XYZ file of C-alpha atoms in Angstrom:
538
model
C 317.915 71.668 -106.827
C 316.278 72.328 -110.181
C 314.343 75.541 -110.723
C 310.563 75.683 -110.578
C 310.336 76.829 -114.202
C 312.478 73.922 -115.437
C 310.309 71.509 -113.492
C 307.245 73.048 -115.144
C 308.838 72.691 -118.594
C 309.381 68.983 -117.984
C 305.785 68.686 -116.809
C 304.483 70.590 -119.812
C 306.356 68.231 -122.162
C 303.856 65.510 -121.348
C 300.868 67.775 -120.912
C 298.788 65.961 -123.512
C 299.542 62.578 -121.977
C 298.480 63.387 -118.465
C 295.806 65.024 -116.359
C 297.763 68.245 -115.952
C 295.720 71.385 -115.259
C 294.911 73.511 -118.280
C 296.252 76.686 -116.678
C 299.752 75.281 -116.125
C 302.217 77.299 -118.161
C 305.930 76.604 -118.514
C 306.396 80.136 -119.821
C 304.980 81.861 -116.755
C 307.138 84.746 -115.559
C 307.006 84.036 -111.826
C 309.125 87.067 -111.000
C 306.540 89.358 -112.577
C 303.684 87.360 -111.027
C 305.332 87.660 -107.629
C 305.461 91.419 -107.967
C 301.749 91.521 -108.794
C 301.023 89.355 -105.755
C 303.095 91.683 -103.558
C 301.296 94.777 -104.890
C 298.096 93.655 -103.158
C 299.969 93.199 -99.895
C 301.468 96.674 -100.233
C 297.953 98.069 -99.978
C 296.394 95.596 -97.528
C 299.311 95.759 -95.070
C 299.930 99.480 -95.383
C 299.851 101.647 -92.283
C 296.837 103.403 -93.799
C 294.650 100.367 -93.050
C 295.746 100.300 -89.379
C 296.069 96.528 -89.144
C 292.576 95.678 -90.512
C 291.044 94.890 -87.128
C 287.649 93.199 -87.376
C 284.932 95.847 -87.687
C 287.363 98.735 -88.186
C 287.465 101.370 -90.909
C 290.726 99.841 -92.153
C 289.032 96.466 -92.451
C 286.172 98.023 -94.430
C 288.655 99.674 -96.808
C 290.314 96.306 -97.347
C 286.932 94.638 -97.934
C 286.047 97.223 -100.575
C 289.420 96.715 -102.243
C 288.853 92.960 -102.401
C 285.349 93.379 -103.793
C 286.763 95.645 -106.508
C 289.417 93.094 -107.430
C 286.797 90.332 -107.519
C 284.732 92.415 -109.936
C 287.766 93.085 -112.155
C 288.382 89.333 -112.316
C 284.853 88.691 -113.525
C 283.561 87.162 -110.311
C 279.879 87.565 -109.577
C 278.759 88.908 -106.171
C 278.248 85.961 -103.815
C 277.534 87.639 -100.509
C 274.147 88.386 -98.991
C 274.570 92.074 -99.878
C 276.478 92.258 -103.135
C 279.981 90.954 -102.524
C 279.569 91.465 -98.757
C 278.155 89.177 -96.108
C 277.727 91.418 -93.033
C 278.639 89.780 -89.718
C 277.720 91.238 -86.311
C 280.031 90.833 -83.323
C 279.704 91.354 -79.594
C 282.809 93.157 -78.317
C 284.401 93.033 -74.857
C 287.329 95.117 -73.654
C 288.895 94.844 -70.239
C 289.415 97.824 -67.964
C 292.545 96.267 -66.514
C 293.231 99.020 -63.998
C 289.863 98.146 -62.439
C 290.339 94.369 -62.640
C 292.315 91.982 -60.447
C 293.456 88.391 -59.960
C 294.474 86.839 -56.658
C 295.085 83.551 -54.868
C 293.492 82.946 -51.479
C 295.037 80.442 -49.021
C 293.798 80.041 -45.433
C 292.008 83.361 -45.661
C 295.115 85.226 -46.840
C 294.995 86.908 -50.234
C 297.995 87.156 -52.549
C 297.527 89.565 -55.441
C 298.920 88.564 -58.823
C 300.171 90.971 -61.471
C 298.031 91.036 -64.595
C 300.344 90.873 -67.575
C 303.293 89.409 -65.702
C 301.765 86.501 -63.789
C 298.675 85.900 -65.890
C 296.124 87.550 -68.151
C 292.332 87.462 -68.157
C 290.707 86.165 -71.331
C 287.291 87.560 -72.194
C 285.438 84.939 -74.219
C 282.416 83.420 -72.524
C 279.882 84.669 -69.994
C 282.561 86.424 -67.973
C 281.263 87.443 -64.554
C 282.373 90.543 -62.699
C 283.337 88.592 -59.570
C 284.294 84.931 -59.250
C 285.976 83.083 -56.401
C 286.293 79.342 -56.703
C 288.401 76.357 -55.846
C 290.635 75.040 -58.592
C 291.952 71.691 -59.726
C 294.814 70.796 -62.060
C 293.488 68.330 -64.641
C 296.480 67.424 -66.803
C 295.677 68.419 -70.371
C 291.984 68.932 -69.562
C 290.993 66.622 -72.414
C 288.519 63.886 -73.115
C 289.130 61.764 -76.224
C 286.522 58.995 -76.337
C 288.145 57.260 -79.306
C 291.244 56.603 -77.206
C 289.429 56.035 -73.890
C 291.286 59.084 -72.572
C 289.678 61.233 -69.870
C 291.632 63.737 -67.786
C 288.694 64.291 -65.461
C 288.265 60.650 -64.507
C 287.996 60.539 -60.712
C 288.201 64.338 -60.334
C 285.483 66.528 -58.874
C 285.407 69.760 -60.886
C 281.856 70.873 -60.154
C 281.802 74.602 -59.419
C 285.578 74.797 -59.855
C 288.141 76.362 -62.165
C 289.996 73.720 -64.195
C 293.693 74.443 -64.662
C 295.378 72.538 -67.495
C 298.481 72.391 -69.666
C 297.885 73.132 -73.341
C 298.372 70.351 -75.855
C 297.775 66.682 -75.238
C 299.453 63.307 -74.898
C 301.747 62.224 -77.727
C 299.895 58.916 -77.957
C 296.851 60.631 -79.479
C 297.099 61.346 -83.242
C 297.481 65.004 -84.181
C 294.123 65.648 -85.926
C 292.202 63.874 -83.151
C 294.074 65.783 -80.462
C 293.655 69.070 -82.313
C 289.890 68.672 -82.530
C 289.378 67.898 -78.847
C 291.838 70.664 -77.899
C 289.761 73.296 -79.686
C 288.201 75.859 -77.375
C 284.642 74.824 -78.156
C 285.159 71.078 -77.748
C 287.214 71.384 -74.562
C 284.703 73.699 -72.903
C 281.796 71.444 -73.936
C 283.466 68.629 -71.996
C 284.469 70.705 -68.961
C 281.085 72.423 -68.769
C 279.300 69.063 -68.828
C 281.439 68.031 -65.842
C 280.296 71.112 -63.913
C 283.332 73.397 -64.260
C 282.679 77.134 -64.141
C 285.974 78.370 -65.576
C 289.368 77.509 -67.029
C 292.999 78.505 -66.538
C 295.430 77.582 -69.314
C 299.193 77.089 -69.002
C 300.919 77.111 -72.377
C 303.695 74.577 -72.838
C 306.703 76.787 -73.654
C 307.886 74.304 -76.278
C 304.677 74.787 -78.248
C 304.299 78.553 -77.836
C 304.457 80.425 -81.143
C 304.872 83.736 -79.309
C 306.913 84.181 -76.118
C 304.962 85.350 -73.060
C 306.816 88.664 -73.004
C 305.148 89.498 -76.314
C 301.869 87.566 -76.169
C 300.862 89.382 -72.969
C 300.757 92.642 -74.946
C 297.576 91.453 -76.671
C 295.613 91.244 -73.420
C 294.152 94.739 -73.819
C 292.909 94.178 -77.360
C 289.150 93.710 -77.737
C 287.689 90.228 -77.692
C 284.928 89.518 -80.199
C 282.347 86.799 -80.537
C 279.531 86.265 -83.004
C 276.382 88.075 -81.956
C 274.345 85.097 -83.174
C 273.636 83.250 -79.880
C 273.218 79.957 -81.723
C 276.930 80.088 -82.565
C 278.159 80.776 -79.032
C 280.319 77.852 -77.883
C 281.398 79.467 -74.631
C 278.099 79.740 -72.784
C 278.540 79.257 -69.063
C 282.252 80.101 -69.019
C 282.399 82.475 -66.041
C 286.168 83.027 -65.924
C 289.079 82.351 -68.284
C 292.732 82.839 -67.331
C 296.015 82.468 -69.207
C 298.885 81.661 -66.848
C 302.486 82.642 -67.573
C 304.288 79.267 -67.484
C 307.225 80.892 -65.717
C 304.872 81.970 -62.920
C 302.724 78.833 -62.736
C 304.287 77.741 -59.444
C 302.395 80.609 -57.809
C 299.243 78.602 -58.499
C 300.801 75.265 -57.423
C 302.108 76.500 -54.047
C 301.227 74.079 -51.264
C 300.359 71.191 -53.595
C 303.744 69.447 -53.630
C 303.856 69.825 -57.413
C 305.801 72.187 -59.696
C 305.501 73.349 -63.260
C 308.956 71.885 -63.961
C 307.671 68.460 -62.904
C 304.592 68.803 -65.115
C 306.534 69.980 -68.166
C 309.076 67.198 -67.704
C 306.257 64.639 -67.654
C 304.717 66.126 -70.797
C 308.054 66.222 -72.617
C 308.797 62.676 -71.501
C 305.393 61.478 -72.732
C 304.418 60.390 -69.228
C 300.992 60.816 -67.577
C 300.496 64.225 -65.998
C 299.568 64.483 -62.312
C 296.078 65.643 -61.388
C 295.410 67.337 -58.077
C 293.424 70.073 -56.315
C 295.093 73.456 -55.827
C 295.676 74.602 -52.265
C 294.517 78.095 -53.185
C 291.184 79.338 -54.397
C 291.255 81.736 -57.330
C 289.658 85.153 -56.949
C 288.911 87.251 -60.027
C 287.377 90.697 -60.491
C 286.760 91.831 -64.081
C 285.507 95.176 -65.325
C 284.373 95.011 -68.944
C 283.348 97.508 -71.581
C 280.827 96.010 -74.004
C 279.785 97.107 -77.493
C 278.888 95.748 -80.927
C 280.485 96.066 -84.349
C 279.647 94.896 -87.838
C 282.315 93.453 -90.102
C 282.349 91.813 -93.523
C 283.017 88.532 -95.248
C 283.646 89.165 -98.956
C 282.578 86.536 -101.501
C 282.925 86.307 -105.275
C 281.636 83.506 -107.499
C 283.158 82.021 -110.641
C 280.219 80.061 -112.121
C 280.941 76.568 -113.376
C 280.107 75.419 -116.887
C 278.965 71.827 -116.394
C 275.138 71.602 -116.447
C 275.131 69.502 -113.274
C 278.439 70.198 -111.516
C 278.041 73.980 -111.725
C 275.737 73.638 -108.713
C 278.649 72.344 -106.628
C 281.226 74.703 -105.125
C 284.935 74.668 -104.386
C 285.761 77.385 -101.839
C 289.113 79.202 -101.670
C 289.461 81.007 -98.342
C 291.842 83.474 -96.733
C 291.239 85.817 -93.830
C 290.926 89.530 -94.368
C 291.323 90.684 -90.767
C 294.377 91.129 -88.586
C 294.598 92.529 -85.048
C 294.696 96.273 -85.632
C 296.533 98.745 -83.414
C 297.977 97.519 -80.123
C 300.715 97.890 -77.580
C 303.835 99.298 -79.282
C 306.902 97.157 -79.898
C 310.054 99.097 -80.734
C 307.896 102.191 -81.128
C 305.507 100.692 -83.689
C 301.872 100.061 -82.699
C 300.350 99.078 -86.079
C 300.099 95.306 -86.472
C 300.079 95.289 -90.280
C 299.528 91.560 -90.886
C 301.448 91.265 -94.162
C 302.030 87.519 -94.004
C 299.088 87.000 -91.612
C 297.107 87.098 -93.799
C 297.361 89.745 -96.500
C 299.527 87.131 -98.229
C 296.655 84.647 -98.465
C 294.218 87.333 -99.618
C 296.701 88.419 -102.300
C 296.964 84.803 -103.442
C 293.235 84.274 -103.919
C 293.033 87.601 -105.752
C 295.815 86.543 -108.095
C 294.354 83.078 -108.636
C 291.020 84.651 -109.577
C 292.796 87.003 -111.998
C 294.822 84.227 -113.617
C 291.745 82.092 -114.215
C 289.902 85.084 -115.660
C 292.732 86.084 -117.995
C 293.355 82.513 -119.143
C 289.752 82.111 -120.243
C 289.741 78.556 -118.923
C 286.349 77.087 -118.047
C 285.850 75.108 -114.855
C 283.112 72.517 -114.474
C 282.282 73.264 -110.851
C 281.740 76.746 -109.512
C 284.438 78.351 -107.365
C 283.783 80.726 -104.463
C 286.603 83.106 -103.549
C 285.972 83.983 -99.907
C 287.779 86.571 -97.775
C 286.625 86.018 -94.214
C 286.632 88.332 -91.227
C 287.246 87.610 -87.555
C 289.790 84.809 -87.959
C 291.987 86.383 -85.316
C 288.966 86.453 -82.992
C 288.574 82.667 -83.133
C 287.680 81.728 -86.741
C 284.457 83.681 -86.356
C 283.838 84.888 -89.910
C 284.376 81.485 -91.495
C 282.224 79.906 -88.804
C 279.459 82.373 -89.647
C 279.720 81.617 -93.374
C 279.749 77.861 -92.737
C 276.603 78.255 -90.611
C 274.944 80.732 -93.013
C 276.397 79.969 -96.458
C 275.248 82.057 -99.383
C 274.962 78.872 -101.486
C 273.505 75.465 -100.701
C 275.621 74.068 -97.855
C 275.208 70.499 -99.136
C 276.836 71.483 -102.409
C 280.072 72.903 -100.962
C 282.531 70.118 -101.806
C 285.911 71.430 -100.616
C 287.735 74.250 -98.870
C 291.266 75.262 -99.855
C 292.540 77.654 -97.198
C 295.497 80.034 -97.498
C 296.678 81.507 -94.214
C 300.186 82.733 -93.484
C 301.880 80.238 -95.791
C 305.199 82.045 -95.238
C 307.157 82.287 -98.511
C 310.369 83.155 -96.697
C 312.630 81.197 -99.063
C 312.577 79.263 -102.324
C 309.875 76.644 -102.783
C 310.943 73.003 -102.603
C 308.530 71.610 -100.006
C 304.926 72.329 -99.067
C 303.638 71.290 -95.664
C 299.978 70.301 -95.863
C 297.599 70.170 -92.921
C 294.976 67.512 -93.617
C 297.126 65.649 -96.134
C 295.991 62.182 -95.018
C 292.386 63.042 -94.165
C 290.645 63.203 -97.543
C 291.110 62.658 -101.265
C 292.144 66.311 -101.453
C 295.470 64.991 -100.180
C 295.709 62.854 -103.306
C 294.878 65.891 -105.438
C 297.554 68.137 -103.947
C 300.055 65.279 -104.149
C 299.364 64.841 -107.874
C 299.641 68.563 -108.587
C 302.796 69.003 -106.500
C 304.458 65.957 -108.065
C 303.828 67.355 -111.536
C 305.527 70.569 -110.434
C 308.471 68.751 -108.830
C 307.545 69.862 -105.317
C 307.700 67.504 -102.347
C 304.913 67.411 -99.783
C 305.283 67.128 -96.029
C 302.738 66.245 -93.382
C 302.361 68.445 -90.309
C 305.761 68.337 -88.563
C 304.525 69.947 -85.332
C 301.157 68.453 -84.400
C 301.510 69.891 -80.882
C 300.845 73.351 -82.380
C 297.335 72.223 -83.390
C 297.581 74.051 -86.721
C 294.845 71.972 -88.353
C 292.185 73.528 -86.110
C 293.711 77.003 -85.876
C 292.627 78.480 -89.177
C 289.477 78.822 -91.233
C 289.519 75.375 -92.833
C 288.341 74.032 -89.468
C 285.003 75.842 -89.789
C 284.335 73.876 -92.981
C 285.701 70.602 -91.623
C 283.216 70.735 -88.749
C 280.462 70.890 -91.382
C 281.822 67.723 -92.992
C 283.555 69.494 -95.886
C 287.038 68.161 -96.810
C 289.701 70.864 -96.520
C 293.421 71.557 -96.694
C 295.766 74.246 -95.403
C 299.384 74.927 -96.353
C 302.787 76.259 -95.287
C 306.115 76.482 -97.048
C 307.961 73.358 -95.919
C 311.541 72.788 -94.876
C 313.897 70.101 -93.612
C 314.473 69.845 -89.885
C 317.762 71.400 -88.883
C 317.968 73.481 -92.062
C 318.499 77.203 -92.496
C 314.900 77.384 -93.726
C 313.646 75.936 -90.446
C 315.522 78.654 -88.581
C 313.877 81.290 -90.791
C 310.435 79.995 -89.844
C 311.200 79.697 -86.135
C 312.720 83.182 -86.045
C 309.731 84.586 -87.925
C 307.304 83.200 -85.344
C 309.381 84.484 -82.463
C 309.991 87.950 -83.879
C 307.185 88.778 -86.337
C 304.095 86.637 -85.659
C 301.361 88.949 -84.311
C 303.891 91.760 -84.073
C 304.166 95.105 -85.877
C 307.216 93.703 -87.696
C 304.932 91.517 -89.841
C 305.005 94.443 -92.221
C 306.180 95.474 -95.682
C 309.824 95.737 -94.646
C 310.392 92.028 -94.042
C 312.262 89.841 -96.552
C 309.905 87.691 -98.650
C 310.587 85.469 -101.690
C 307.982 86.915 -104.041
C 308.897 84.596 -106.888
C 308.417 81.564 -104.660
C 305.031 82.941 -103.599
C 303.963 83.116 -107.243
C 305.125 79.525 -107.771
C 303.060 78.474 -104.777
C 300.026 80.338 -106.146
C 300.340 78.390 -109.396
C 300.224 75.095 -107.508
C 297.147 76.154 -105.518
C 295.494 77.336 -108.736
C 296.158 73.969 -110.347
C 294.787 72.211 -107.267
C 291.597 74.262 -107.421
C 291.222 73.485 -111.114
C 291.783 69.776 -110.588
C 289.112 69.628 -107.868
C 286.693 71.789 -109.854
C 287.000 69.589 -112.939
C 286.999 66.145 -111.309
C 284.105 63.806 -112.048
C 283.579 63.108 -108.333
C 283.564 65.429 -105.340
C 286.310 65.003 -102.710
C 285.722 62.356 -100.040
C 287.022 61.786 -96.532
C 289.333 58.815 -96.202
C 287.672 55.848 -94.438
C 290.045 56.110 -91.462
C 289.785 59.894 -91.034
C 288.429 61.068 -87.695
C 286.766 64.023 -89.451
C 284.702 61.751 -91.693
C 282.095 61.634 -88.921
C 281.117 65.240 -89.645
C 280.083 64.456 -93.219
C 276.299 64.500 -93.682
C 274.770 61.039 -93.606
C 277.628 59.321 -91.742
């Protein structure tokens, strides 16, 4: 495999004969650039910032650091208060020792162990006491475009809907991802009369094993204080069921979790049936409010007309703070998730500033808060942009792109959805990098990071990961990272990272941003893209 620098030299040899970005440099010292990129992470993911939880002092320190770097790179303040856009959150914390979950059959109550059997999620209008019948509804999805409806023939009024995460393989990934999102799924279930949900994760699609994911149950839940942005109204109870303990819920139905998982894995229809037990929940909550920050910097464009259009580069500033200790460490530093993306947009802003290159469109560098709380900060910005919403033409999102090895492939979420896919393909080809579409659509990655907030406003967007070949050593690195480091204290400064490869990746994203900013036409959704419907005027 040829080196990145040699590929750039070949590309630079025909620079004047092609549409190559002006900032592309065959002489770039990617080792030095990688060290500069890592220096930001060393601060943002330090123990001193305590995991940058939304609304925390550590988060505020990180926000101030980012604002300072934006200023040094010549970016103008683009928040509603200088570089900051304050965002208010409603906070809920569970008093688990005063809460309970049980199954009731024929008047007999069987207590379940919170943490081991299931956990109680806190988003929605969670009520202190709920007891209701329950029904298993397959994937709990409705996809009108495919005439798919898991509730067809089921009575769910006043009931808790139990479902398996994911969706049928017959439904394309982006379509399935959209209707699997929390807001869309609850909109459908609420309209059918459901009062709550209980989710069983498919073990094959779980990024984090239950033994570790259950540790997050005591962390605060946050939602936007703006009631107009509340997508969980009417959700009285929300439960996450340990898949290994799901048969507790299916007792007396004649069905098992093994049967359901086998049907899902075999791409067969899932059974749908009422549970024999009613579900009884008691929740004690502590409620409060916090204020957090989006941080925005503007690089003004130079074209008299196009300068009023905006390309947005996003990454999320927050992580999950301090939590249950793992191997004696309780600080969830969030180095790759997502200090890495923040470091990248900081470096891209610096490189543009130092190069002196002029871009026709304006570029907004946006560090958003509350991503780990459900894409809340980006959703707030998309609903209350600090520039004209109609003039935001693209979002390029950097979240946990995982430079764990050398760069030969980039996996792109949204590759086939808009002309941005053509742009990244052109830039990557010039750099000798191969692109890959989403290899694991069952993980719903396209709707799990901040690009989705812009997509729902009709704005074309892309997100990225380092790619790999199936069955390769690089695939094992990624799988092991998810199992051992994702949302764990070990996502810290001690982990092995290919800093040079990260700098090479940053160069490609920079060139993509430049290409989009300088194009004569704004990006467009492809005619066959499901997400085209969100574009204004369609």
